[in-house]
Short mmCIF file of C-alpha atoms and ligand atoms in Angstrom, two decimals:
data_model
loop_
_atom_site.label_atom_id
_atom_site.label_comp_id
_atom_site.label_asym_id
_atom_site.label_seq_id
_atom_site.Cartn_x
_atom_site.Cartn_y
_atom_site.Cartn_z
CA MET A 791 33.83 -47.61 -23.19
CA LEU A 792 31.98 -50.59 -24.55
CA ALA A 793 30.03 -52.83 -22.12
CA ILE A 794 28.96 -56.31 -23.10
CA ILE A 795 26.03 -57.99 -21.37
CA GLY A 796 26.20 -61.71 -21.93
CA GLY A 797 23.11 -63.84 -21.90
CA THR A 798 22.63 -67.57 -21.85
CA GLY A 799 25.68 -69.35 -23.27
CA LEU A 800 27.89 -66.30 -22.85
CA THR A 801 28.77 -66.08 -19.22
CA GLN A 802 32.37 -65.30 -19.89
CA LEU A 803 34.53 -64.06 -22.86
CA THR A 804 37.50 -66.22 -23.61
CA ASN A 805 39.15 -63.45 -25.54
CA LEU A 806 39.01 -61.04 -22.62
CA GLU A 807 42.24 -60.34 -20.75
CA ILE A 808 40.70 -59.65 -17.29
CA THR A 809 42.21 -56.75 -15.40
CA HIS A 810 39.97 -56.75 -12.35
CA ARG A 811 36.49 -57.46 -11.07
CA GLN A 812 34.45 -55.03 -9.11
CA VAL A 813 31.25 -55.39 -7.02
CA ILE A 814 29.20 -52.31 -7.47
CA ARG A 815 26.24 -51.21 -5.39
CA THR A 816 23.69 -48.95 -6.83
CA PRO A 817 20.64 -47.07 -5.61
CA TYR A 818 18.60 -49.86 -7.19
CA GLY A 819 20.39 -52.72 -5.53
CA GLU A 820 22.94 -55.13 -6.76
CA PRO A 821 23.73 -55.99 -10.35
CA SER A 822 23.63 -59.67 -11.47
CA GLY A 823 27.29 -60.01 -10.42
CA ALA A 824 30.61 -58.21 -10.15
CA LEU A 825 31.51 -56.27 -13.29
CA THR A 826 34.43 -57.80 -15.10
CA PHE A 827 36.88 -55.20 -16.54
CA GLY A 828 39.32 -56.21 -19.17
CA ILE A 829 40.97 -55.64 -22.53
CA ILE A 830 40.05 -57.08 -25.93
CA ASN A 831 42.58 -56.27 -28.67
CA GLN A 832 43.87 -53.26 -26.68
CA HIS A 833 40.41 -51.88 -26.05
CA GLU A 834 38.98 -51.61 -22.56
CA VAL A 835 35.57 -53.30 -22.09
CA ILE A 836 33.28 -54.14 -19.19
CA PHE A 837 31.52 -57.50 -19.15
CA LEU A 838 28.47 -58.53 -17.11
CA ALA A 839 26.71 -61.89 -17.21
CA ARG A 840 23.04 -60.98 -17.18
CA HIS A 841 21.88 -64.11 -15.39
CA GLY A 842 24.86 -64.13 -12.99
CA TYR A 843 28.03 -65.98 -13.46
CA GLY A 844 26.52 -69.22 -12.38
CA HIS A 845 23.41 -68.57 -14.50
CA THR A 846 21.02 -68.62 -11.61
CA ILE A 847 18.93 -65.38 -12.16
CA PRO A 848 15.82 -65.94 -14.26
CA PRO A 849 14.85 -63.31 -16.84
CA HIS A 850 12.07 -61.83 -14.72
CA GLU A 851 14.39 -61.52 -11.66
CA VAL A 852 17.36 -59.84 -13.37
CA ASN A 853 17.90 -56.44 -11.76
CA TYR A 854 18.08 -54.59 -15.06
CA ARG A 855 18.11 -51.18 -13.37
CA ALA A 856 21.14 -52.07 -11.25
CA ASN A 857 22.90 -53.75 -14.16
CA LEU A 858 22.71 -50.71 -16.41
CA TRP A 859 23.23 -48.22 -13.69
CA ALA A 860 26.45 -49.98 -12.69
CA LEU A 861 27.79 -50.13 -16.21
CA HIS A 862 26.95 -46.40 -16.74
CA ASP A 863 28.54 -45.46 -13.45
CA GLN A 864 31.75 -47.26 -14.41
CA GLY A 865 32.13 -45.34 -17.68
CA ALA A 866 30.31 -47.45 -20.21
CA ARG A 867 28.69 -45.40 -22.98
CA ARG A 868 27.93 -48.20 -25.43
CA VAL A 869 26.21 -51.44 -24.44
CA VAL A 870 25.89 -54.47 -26.65
CA SER A 871 23.53 -57.04 -25.35
CA VAL A 872 23.93 -60.68 -26.39
CA ALA A 873 20.58 -62.56 -26.09
CA SER A 874 19.28 -65.90 -27.22
CA VAL A 875 15.84 -66.00 -28.94
CA GLY A 876 13.32 -68.31 -30.53
CA GLY A 877 12.92 -67.76 -34.22
CA ILE A 878 9.41 -66.88 -35.52
CA ARG A 879 10.14 -65.64 -39.06
CA ALA A 880 10.99 -68.48 -41.42
CA ASP A 881 14.55 -67.35 -42.16
CA LEU A 882 15.41 -67.13 -38.37
CA THR A 883 16.33 -70.74 -37.97
CA PRO A 884 18.54 -72.09 -35.11
CA GLY A 885 22.07 -70.77 -35.40
CA VAL A 886 21.16 -67.62 -37.19
CA ILE A 887 22.50 -64.38 -35.68
CA ALA A 888 20.42 -61.21 -36.07
CA VAL A 889 20.59 -57.54 -35.12
CA PRO A 890 16.93 -56.59 -34.27
CA HIS A 891 15.73 -53.14 -35.15
CA GLN A 892 12.40 -52.97 -33.19
CA ILE A 893 10.91 -54.35 -30.03
CA ILE A 894 7.39 -55.17 -28.83
CA ASP A 895 7.26 -55.40 -25.01
CA TYR A 896 5.01 -58.13 -23.53
CA THR A 897 6.74 -58.15 -20.15
CA HIS A 898 4.96 -57.19 -16.94
CA GLY A 899 5.73 -56.51 -13.33
CA ARG A 900 9.46 -55.69 -13.98
CA ALA A 901 11.12 -52.58 -12.58
CA PHE A 902 11.23 -50.81 -15.78
CA THR A 903 12.10 -47.20 -15.29
CA TYR A 904 14.43 -44.86 -13.33
CA PHE A 905 11.77 -42.14 -13.52
CA ASP A 906 9.36 -43.37 -10.80
CA GLY A 907 8.64 -41.89 -7.44
CA ARG A 908 6.85 -38.60 -6.92
CA ASP A 909 9.88 -36.55 -6.06
CA ARG A 910 11.03 -35.81 -9.62
CA LEU A 911 9.62 -34.19 -12.70
CA VAL A 912 8.01 -36.67 -15.02
CA LYS A 913 10.39 -37.42 -17.82
CA HIS A 914 9.71 -39.18 -21.14
CA ILE A 915 12.21 -40.70 -23.55
CA ASP A 916 11.90 -41.01 -27.29
CA PHE A 917 11.86 -44.74 -28.09
CA THR A 918 10.84 -44.63 -31.73
CA HIS A 919 14.03 -46.50 -32.59
CA PRO A 920 14.60 -48.63 -29.46
CA TYR A 921 18.08 -49.71 -30.63
CA ASP A 922 20.85 -47.14 -31.29
CA LEU A 923 21.07 -46.81 -35.05
CA ALA A 924 24.86 -46.11 -35.11
CA MET A 925 25.47 -49.17 -32.93
CA ARG A 926 23.40 -51.40 -35.02
CA LYS A 927 25.49 -50.34 -38.01
CA GLN A 928 28.72 -51.00 -36.08
CA ILE A 929 27.60 -54.50 -35.11
CA LEU A 930 26.66 -55.26 -38.77
CA GLU A 931 29.99 -53.89 -39.92
CA ALA A 932 31.81 -55.87 -37.25
CA ALA A 933 30.16 -59.04 -38.40
CA HIS A 934 31.03 -58.30 -41.96
CA LEU A 935 34.65 -57.75 -41.01
CA ALA A 936 34.68 -60.95 -39.04
CA HIS A 937 33.21 -62.89 -42.07
CA GLU A 938 30.13 -63.86 -39.92
CA SER A 939 26.69 -63.67 -41.49
CA CYS A 940 24.26 -61.62 -39.52
CA VAL A 941 20.65 -60.73 -40.46
CA ASP A 942 20.01 -56.98 -40.48
CA GLY A 943 16.79 -56.28 -38.62
CA GLY A 944 13.93 -58.08 -37.01
CA VAL A 945 11.22 -57.32 -34.52
CA TYR A 946 12.03 -58.70 -31.06
CA ALA A 947 9.02 -59.74 -28.90
CA ALA A 948 10.06 -59.48 -25.22
CA THR A 949 8.10 -61.98 -23.08
CA GLN A 950 8.01 -62.42 -19.41
CA GLY A 951 9.30 -66.00 -19.16
CA PRO A 952 10.60 -68.05 -17.60
CA ARG A 953 8.25 -70.43 -19.42
CA LEU A 954 8.30 -70.67 -23.24
CA GLU A 955 5.31 -69.69 -25.20
CA THR A 956 2.17 -71.48 -26.48
CA ILE A 957 1.66 -71.84 -30.20
CA ALA A 958 -1.22 -69.38 -29.96
CA GLU A 959 0.97 -66.76 -28.31
CA ILE A 960 3.63 -67.18 -31.04
CA ASN A 961 0.89 -66.80 -33.63
CA ARG A 962 -0.26 -63.67 -31.95
CA PHE A 963 3.24 -62.27 -31.83
CA GLU A 964 3.62 -63.01 -35.54
CA ARG A 965 0.34 -61.23 -36.28
CA ASP A 966 1.67 -58.27 -34.25
CA GLY A 967 4.74 -58.18 -36.46
CA ALA A 968 7.30 -60.04 -34.30
CA ASP A 969 10.10 -61.98 -35.95
CA MET A 970 11.80 -63.41 -32.85
CA VAL A 971 11.05 -64.03 -29.21
CA GLY A 972 13.19 -63.56 -26.09
CA MET A 973 12.85 -62.84 -22.45
CA THR A 974 15.41 -60.14 -21.62
CA GLY A 975 15.19 -57.49 -24.27
CA MET A 976 12.96 -55.33 -22.04
CA PRO A 977 13.28 -53.24 -19.99
CA GLU A 978 17.04 -53.46 -20.78
CA ALA A 979 16.63 -51.45 -23.93
CA SER A 980 14.47 -48.66 -22.50
CA LEU A 981 16.50 -48.30 -19.25
CA SER A 982 19.61 -47.89 -21.42
CA ARG A 983 17.84 -45.11 -23.30
CA GLU A 984 16.84 -43.45 -19.99
CA LEU A 985 20.54 -43.41 -19.00
CA GLY A 986 21.57 -42.09 -22.39
CA LEU A 987 23.55 -45.23 -23.20
CA SER A 988 23.88 -46.25 -26.85
CA TYR A 989 22.38 -49.81 -26.81
CA ALA A 990 21.89 -52.55 -29.41
CA ALA A 991 21.56 -56.26 -29.37
CA ILE A 992 22.98 -59.31 -30.98
CA ALA A 993 20.21 -61.92 -31.00
CA VAL A 994 21.19 -65.51 -31.44
CA VAL A 995 18.43 -67.88 -32.57
CA VAL A 996 18.74 -70.99 -30.50
CA ASN A 997 15.45 -72.68 -31.36
CA HIS A 998 12.40 -72.42 -33.58
CA ALA A 999 9.66 -70.64 -31.56
CA ALA A 1000 6.86 -72.90 -30.24
CA GLY A 1001 4.93 -74.49 -33.06
CA ARG A 1002 7.40 -73.55 -35.83
CA GLY A 1003 9.80 -75.75 -37.77
CA SER A 1004 11.54 -78.23 -35.48
CA SER A 1005 9.44 -77.02 -32.52
CA ARG A 1006 6.14 -77.97 -34.17
CA ASP A 1007 5.44 -80.44 -31.43
CA GLY A 1008 7.36 -78.72 -28.69
CA VAL A 1009 10.66 -76.94 -28.07
CA GLN A 1010 13.46 -79.52 -27.68
CA LEU A 1011 15.25 -77.82 -24.75
CA GLU A 1012 17.94 -80.42 -24.64
CA THR A 1013 19.15 -79.55 -28.15
CA ILE A 1014 19.47 -75.83 -27.43
CA SER A 1015 22.99 -75.97 -25.98
CA SER A 1016 24.33 -77.77 -29.07
CA VAL A 1017 23.21 -74.77 -31.11
CA THR A 1018 24.15 -72.17 -28.57
CA GLN A 1019 27.75 -73.17 -28.15
CA PRO A 1020 29.02 -72.85 -31.82
CA ALA A 1021 26.84 -69.71 -32.19
CA MET A 1022 28.55 -68.02 -29.24
CA VAL A 1023 31.90 -68.79 -30.75
CA ARG A 1024 30.76 -66.70 -33.74
CA VAL A 1025 29.33 -63.97 -31.52
CA ARG A 1026 32.72 -63.67 -29.74
CA LYS A 1027 34.35 -63.11 -33.13
CA ILE A 1028 31.85 -60.39 -33.86
CA LEU A 1029 32.44 -58.83 -30.45
CA GLU A 1030 36.26 -58.83 -31.05
CA SER A 1031 35.58 -57.00 -34.22
CA LEU A 1032 33.17 -54.64 -32.67
CA VAL A 1033 35.70 -53.31 -30.16
CA GLU A 1034 37.68 -52.06 -33.14
CA CYS A 1035 34.70 -50.07 -34.40
CA ASP A 1036 34.77 -48.00 -31.32
CA GLY A 1037 32.34 -45.29 -32.34
CA GLU A 1038 33.69 -42.84 -29.77
N1 HPA B 1487 11.03 -68.02 -26.36
C1 HPA B 1487 11.39 -67.14 -25.48
N2 HPA B 1487 12.70 -66.84 -25.15
C2 HPA B 1487 13.60 -67.63 -25.70
C3 HPA B 1487 13.29 -68.64 -26.68
C4 HPA B 1487 11.91 -68.86 -27.00
O1 HPA B 1487 11.58 -69.77 -27.78
N3 HPA B 1487 14.45 -69.20 -27.06
C5 HPA B 1487 15.45 -68.57 -26.34
N4 HPA B 1487 14.89 -67.57 -25.53
#
């Protein structure tokens, strides 16, 4: 089953026929909210709003372990994450949708693994390709079928938040090879891999990163929602198309 984790601007799916909601408790605590089960075009999906349905949980306080554990426990095998980002690379301007292919993790202090504690054998995961390659292809194909343009690839810099970055930080991320910056990509991606979930992301550029383009003198936070809303309409179309490419 496909699970969708919605980020800022996507706290519900208008095209989802909701069948039920379920509160799940996990060994890692509670997820961001009840899981919403439903049907899109005759395909079962599970939806979870990453920041809670009232958008009250900041990126560094999201219980990523509980979220992914709950989705896996309820039968999800593929997870598509929708996340808003700031664009660093020149072509990643507000409104652009991209499917990143790599991650650099700058987060700290988050509960980032299921393999802690001393009572288990140390286990490592391969993370060469942090996003599932087949799922990335499915998302790009889904976007194509939905006639929505979508950039293939980009390096996602995961920052701690909740504050935005300084110009010097964005310059550093760019030197490191990052194309976009967001606050929730990690540890979501690596926890998914630890659970054996196929995970990929749809990144929605909602602003130029600090010091770039229209954010040269500061990120205009009040304009972000006017970019986010129409972009999420396009994301919903891609998701509707993605459920058809079921990959299972
Ligand atoms: N920086 C970090 N995270 C973000 C941004 C940004 O500029 N825009 C949306 N999420």
